[in-house]
């Protein structure tokens, strides 16, 4: 066997012949992408091994868990918290629908956290069973690459074992970037996580201040929709601080004193820095085996997810292409098709829908208005609809739903769609199918809507809100 126990720093020995490989595929990282790639590769007949750090709800360099960031400490627990936070405003709205509620409604934060933890423990078990039922061999420990066909796994007791594989897949994801705050520094952000957690804490009754460096939150999204989100956050009671950096944090008896670059002083019980994530590649020994990374630590890959070492591949956030869980799933599936399914397949990043789970949520697919104008050669037509949802007309909540379609003036092809309002992600998933199929505005117009629903607005927008002529450039510094 080519598997070898490492004693006193003894190095792994690369397999001399293909038939001596322990595995056809060894995967480092059992998050969404790694699990999908493992299962699908096994379904093609490959012998697959996978390693992952031991389970813990809070990750570090030595703990993680099968299921990865999304399942254990990312998308899934966040959505649970969003559901929990949504009940606060919903209870307020319920009074005008005839529900008599006491003035004071108690909220048990610890109970919600325990329910959240119970659910991710359950999902962790489900992911383990998925791997077992697929015939994938699991190893608990930290993996690193020590040769083109060799992975070293450090087990919980410190013992190191080496496994050989014809192919190695890196699926280690990314980690939160922690700003350096010795005394003076850094800026708070308002990308996905900051905006979502501002909504979560606000919905649970906390006073929230949201600081961000631009005029509007959610840099990179459609500017018009960013403005809608900002209005909604502010209307729900979140204190917005645009064009603001944090310069100093001071711990006091009453909490944390936050000093901004405008000279403001804010007092908080907690400060959240949502300043992004970085590829989780530092401990993989990549330089030693010739796998190239960029200046951010992202593993360089070709269109088929192959690294600069032909036998080593990488998918998901560690490649820093499009950092979304469903994209990692796509990349994992296509990797399995390419390497073991005799069907070379390139991931397709066009018309990938995504959502920001603020309250109410924002969801988009395709190009923003700014992107369409920048990339297009002809006129761009923009259709918008802003309305008070039926539920709000009864509850009295002053919060409009906004929908938007961006259309190519020459071909009438719908290039992008956006929505901010209740159920936006559920609606946008269906819109994404239409855009993926190349739907035109005429086809949207000829589709019969579901009434009464918010979604029907996407097929009843008849009048052009504005036309941006070819060659016109939108100027924005928002």
mmCIF file with all atom_site columns, C-alpha atoms in Angstrom, residues 25 27-41 50 52 67-71 127 131 169-173 314-317 324-336:
data_model
loop_
_atom_site.group_PDB
_atom_site.id
_atom_site.type_symbol
_atom_site.label_atom_id
_atom_site.label_alt_id
_atom_site.label_comp_id
_atom_site.label_asym_id
_atom_site.label_entity_id
_atom_site.label_seq_id
_atom_site.pdbx_PDB_ins_code
_atom_site.Cartn_x
_atom_site.Cartn_y
_atom_site.Cartn_z
_atom_site.occupancy
_atom_site.B_iso_or_equiv
_atom_site.pdbx_formal_charge
_atom_site.auth_seq_id
_atom_site.auth_comp_id
_atom_site.auth_asym_id
_atom_site.auth_atom_id
_atom_site.pdbx_PDB_model_num
ATOM 1  C CA . UNK A 1 25  ? -10.043 11.049 -5.748  1.00 0.00 ? 25  UNK A CA 1
ATOM 2  C CA . UNK A 1 27  ? -10.998 15.732 -1.379  1.00 0.00 ? 27  UNK A CA 1
ATOM 3  C CA . UNK A 1 28  ? -9.763  18.231 1.190   1.00 0.00 ? 28  UNK A CA 1
ATOM 4  C CA . UNK A 1 29  ? -12.769 20.015 2.649   1.00 0.00 ? 29  UNK A CA 1
ATOM 5  C CA . UNK A 1 30  ? -16.269 18.606 3.199   1.00 0.00 ? 30  UNK A CA 1
ATOM 6  C CA . UNK A 1 31  ? -18.339 21.730 2.662   1.00 0.00 ? 31  UNK A CA 1
ATOM 7  C CA . UNK A 1 32  ? -21.111 21.965 0.103   1.00 0.00 ? 32  UNK A CA 1
ATOM 8  C CA . UNK A 1 33  ? -18.784 21.816 -2.916  1.00 0.00 ? 33  UNK A CA 1
ATOM 9  C CA . UNK A 1 34  ? -16.534 19.070 -1.554  1.00 0.00 ? 34  UNK A CA 1
ATOM 10 C CA . UNK A 1 35  ? -19.449 16.851 -0.534  1.00 0.00 ? 35  UNK A CA 1
ATOM 11 C CA . UNK A 1 36  ? -21.165 17.305 -3.900  1.00 0.00 ? 36  UNK A CA 1
ATOM 12 C CA . UNK A 1 37  ? -17.968 16.534 -5.846  1.00 0.00 ? 37  UNK A CA 1
ATOM 13 C CA . UNK A 1 38  ? -17.305 13.453 -3.678  1.00 0.00 ? 38  UNK A CA 1
ATOM 14 C CA . UNK A 1 39  ? -20.791 12.007 -4.028  1.00 0.00 ? 39  UNK A CA 1
ATOM 15 C CA . UNK A 1 40  ? -21.069 12.623 -7.756  1.00 0.00 ? 40  UNK A CA 1
ATOM 16 C CA . UNK A 1 41  ? -17.573 11.252 -8.412  1.00 0.00 ? 41  UNK A CA 1
ATOM 17 C CA . UNK A 1 50  ? -12.498 13.078 1.966   1.00 0.00 ? 50  UNK A CA 1
ATOM 18 C CA . UNK A 1 52  ? -12.601 17.557 7.196   1.00 0.00 ? 52  UNK A CA 1
ATOM 19 C CA . UNK A 1 67  ? -21.301 20.504 5.858   1.00 0.00 ? 67  UNK A CA 1
ATOM 20 C CA . UNK A 1 68  ? -18.912 23.454 5.803   1.00 0.00 ? 68  UNK A CA 1
ATOM 21 C CA . UNK A 1 69  ? -19.500 27.149 6.292   1.00 0.00 ? 69  UNK A CA 1
ATOM 22 C CA . UNK A 1 70  ? -22.896 27.354 4.599   1.00 0.00 ? 70  UNK A CA 1
ATOM 23 C CA . UNK A 1 71  ? -24.533 24.586 6.605   1.00 0.00 ? 71  UNK A CA 1
ATOM 24 C CA . UNK A 1 127 ? -24.217 15.237 5.333   1.00 0.00 ? 127 UNK A CA 1
ATOM 25 C CA . UNK A 1 131 ? -21.240 10.583 2.126   1.00 0.00 ? 131 UNK A CA 1
ATOM 26 C CA . UNK A 1 169 ? -9.587  18.214 -5.087  1.00 0.00 ? 169 UNK A CA 1
ATOM 27 C CA . UNK A 1 170 ? -9.178  21.328 -2.942  1.00 0.00 ? 170 UNK A CA 1
ATOM 28 C CA . UNK A 1 171 ? -12.533 22.451 -1.532  1.00 0.00 ? 171 UNK A CA 1
ATOM 29 C CA . UNK A 1 172 ? -11.516 24.298 1.626   1.00 0.00 ? 172 UNK A CA 1
ATOM 30 C CA . UNK A 1 173 ? -13.668 27.395 1.100   1.00 0.00 ? 173 UNK A CA 1
ATOM 31 C CA . UNK A 1 314 ? -10.042 23.243 -6.876  1.00 0.00 ? 314 UNK A CA 1
ATOM 32 C CA . UNK A 1 315 ? -13.647 24.419 -6.546  1.00 0.00 ? 315 UNK A CA 1
ATOM 33 C CA . UNK A 1 316 ? -15.667 26.831 -4.439  1.00 0.00 ? 316 UNK A CA 1
ATOM 34 C CA . UNK A 1 317 ? -14.626 29.907 -2.482  1.00 0.00 ? 317 UNK A CA 1
ATOM 35 C CA . UNK A 1 324 ? -21.917 31.323 -3.527  1.00 0.00 ? 324 UNK A CA 1
ATOM 36 C CA . UNK A 1 325 ? -22.883 27.897 -2.199  1.00 0.00 ? 325 UNK A CA 1
ATOM 37 C CA . UNK A 1 326 ? -24.985 26.901 -5.246  1.00 0.00 ? 326 UNK A CA 1
ATOM 38 C CA . UNK A 1 327 ? -22.046 27.872 -7.468  1.00 0.00 ? 327 UNK A CA 1
ATOM 39 C CA . UNK A 1 328 ? -19.737 25.583 -5.474  1.00 0.00 ? 328 UNK A CA 1
ATOM 40 C CA . UNK A 1 329 ? -22.325 22.823 -5.955  1.00 0.00 ? 329 UNK A CA 1
ATOM 41 C CA . UNK A 1 330 ? -22.303 23.466 -9.714  1.00 0.00 ? 330 UNK A CA 1
ATOM 42 C CA . UNK A 1 331 ? -18.503 23.433 -9.829  1.00 0.00 ? 331 UNK A CA 1
ATOM 43 C CA . UNK A 1 332 ? -18.412 20.189 -7.831  1.00 0.00 ? 332 UNK A CA 1
ATOM 44 C CA . UNK A 1 333 ? -20.922 18.521 -10.144 1.00 0.00 ? 333 UNK A CA 1
ATOM 45 C CA . UNK A 1 334 ? -19.086 19.635 -13.278 1.00 0.00 ? 334 UNK A CA 1
ATOM 46 C CA . UNK A 1 335 ? -15.736 18.559 -11.846 1.00 0.00 ? 335 UNK A CA 1
ATOM 47 C CA . UNK A 1 336 ? -17.138 15.043 -11.352 1.00 0.00 ? 336 UNK A CA 1
#
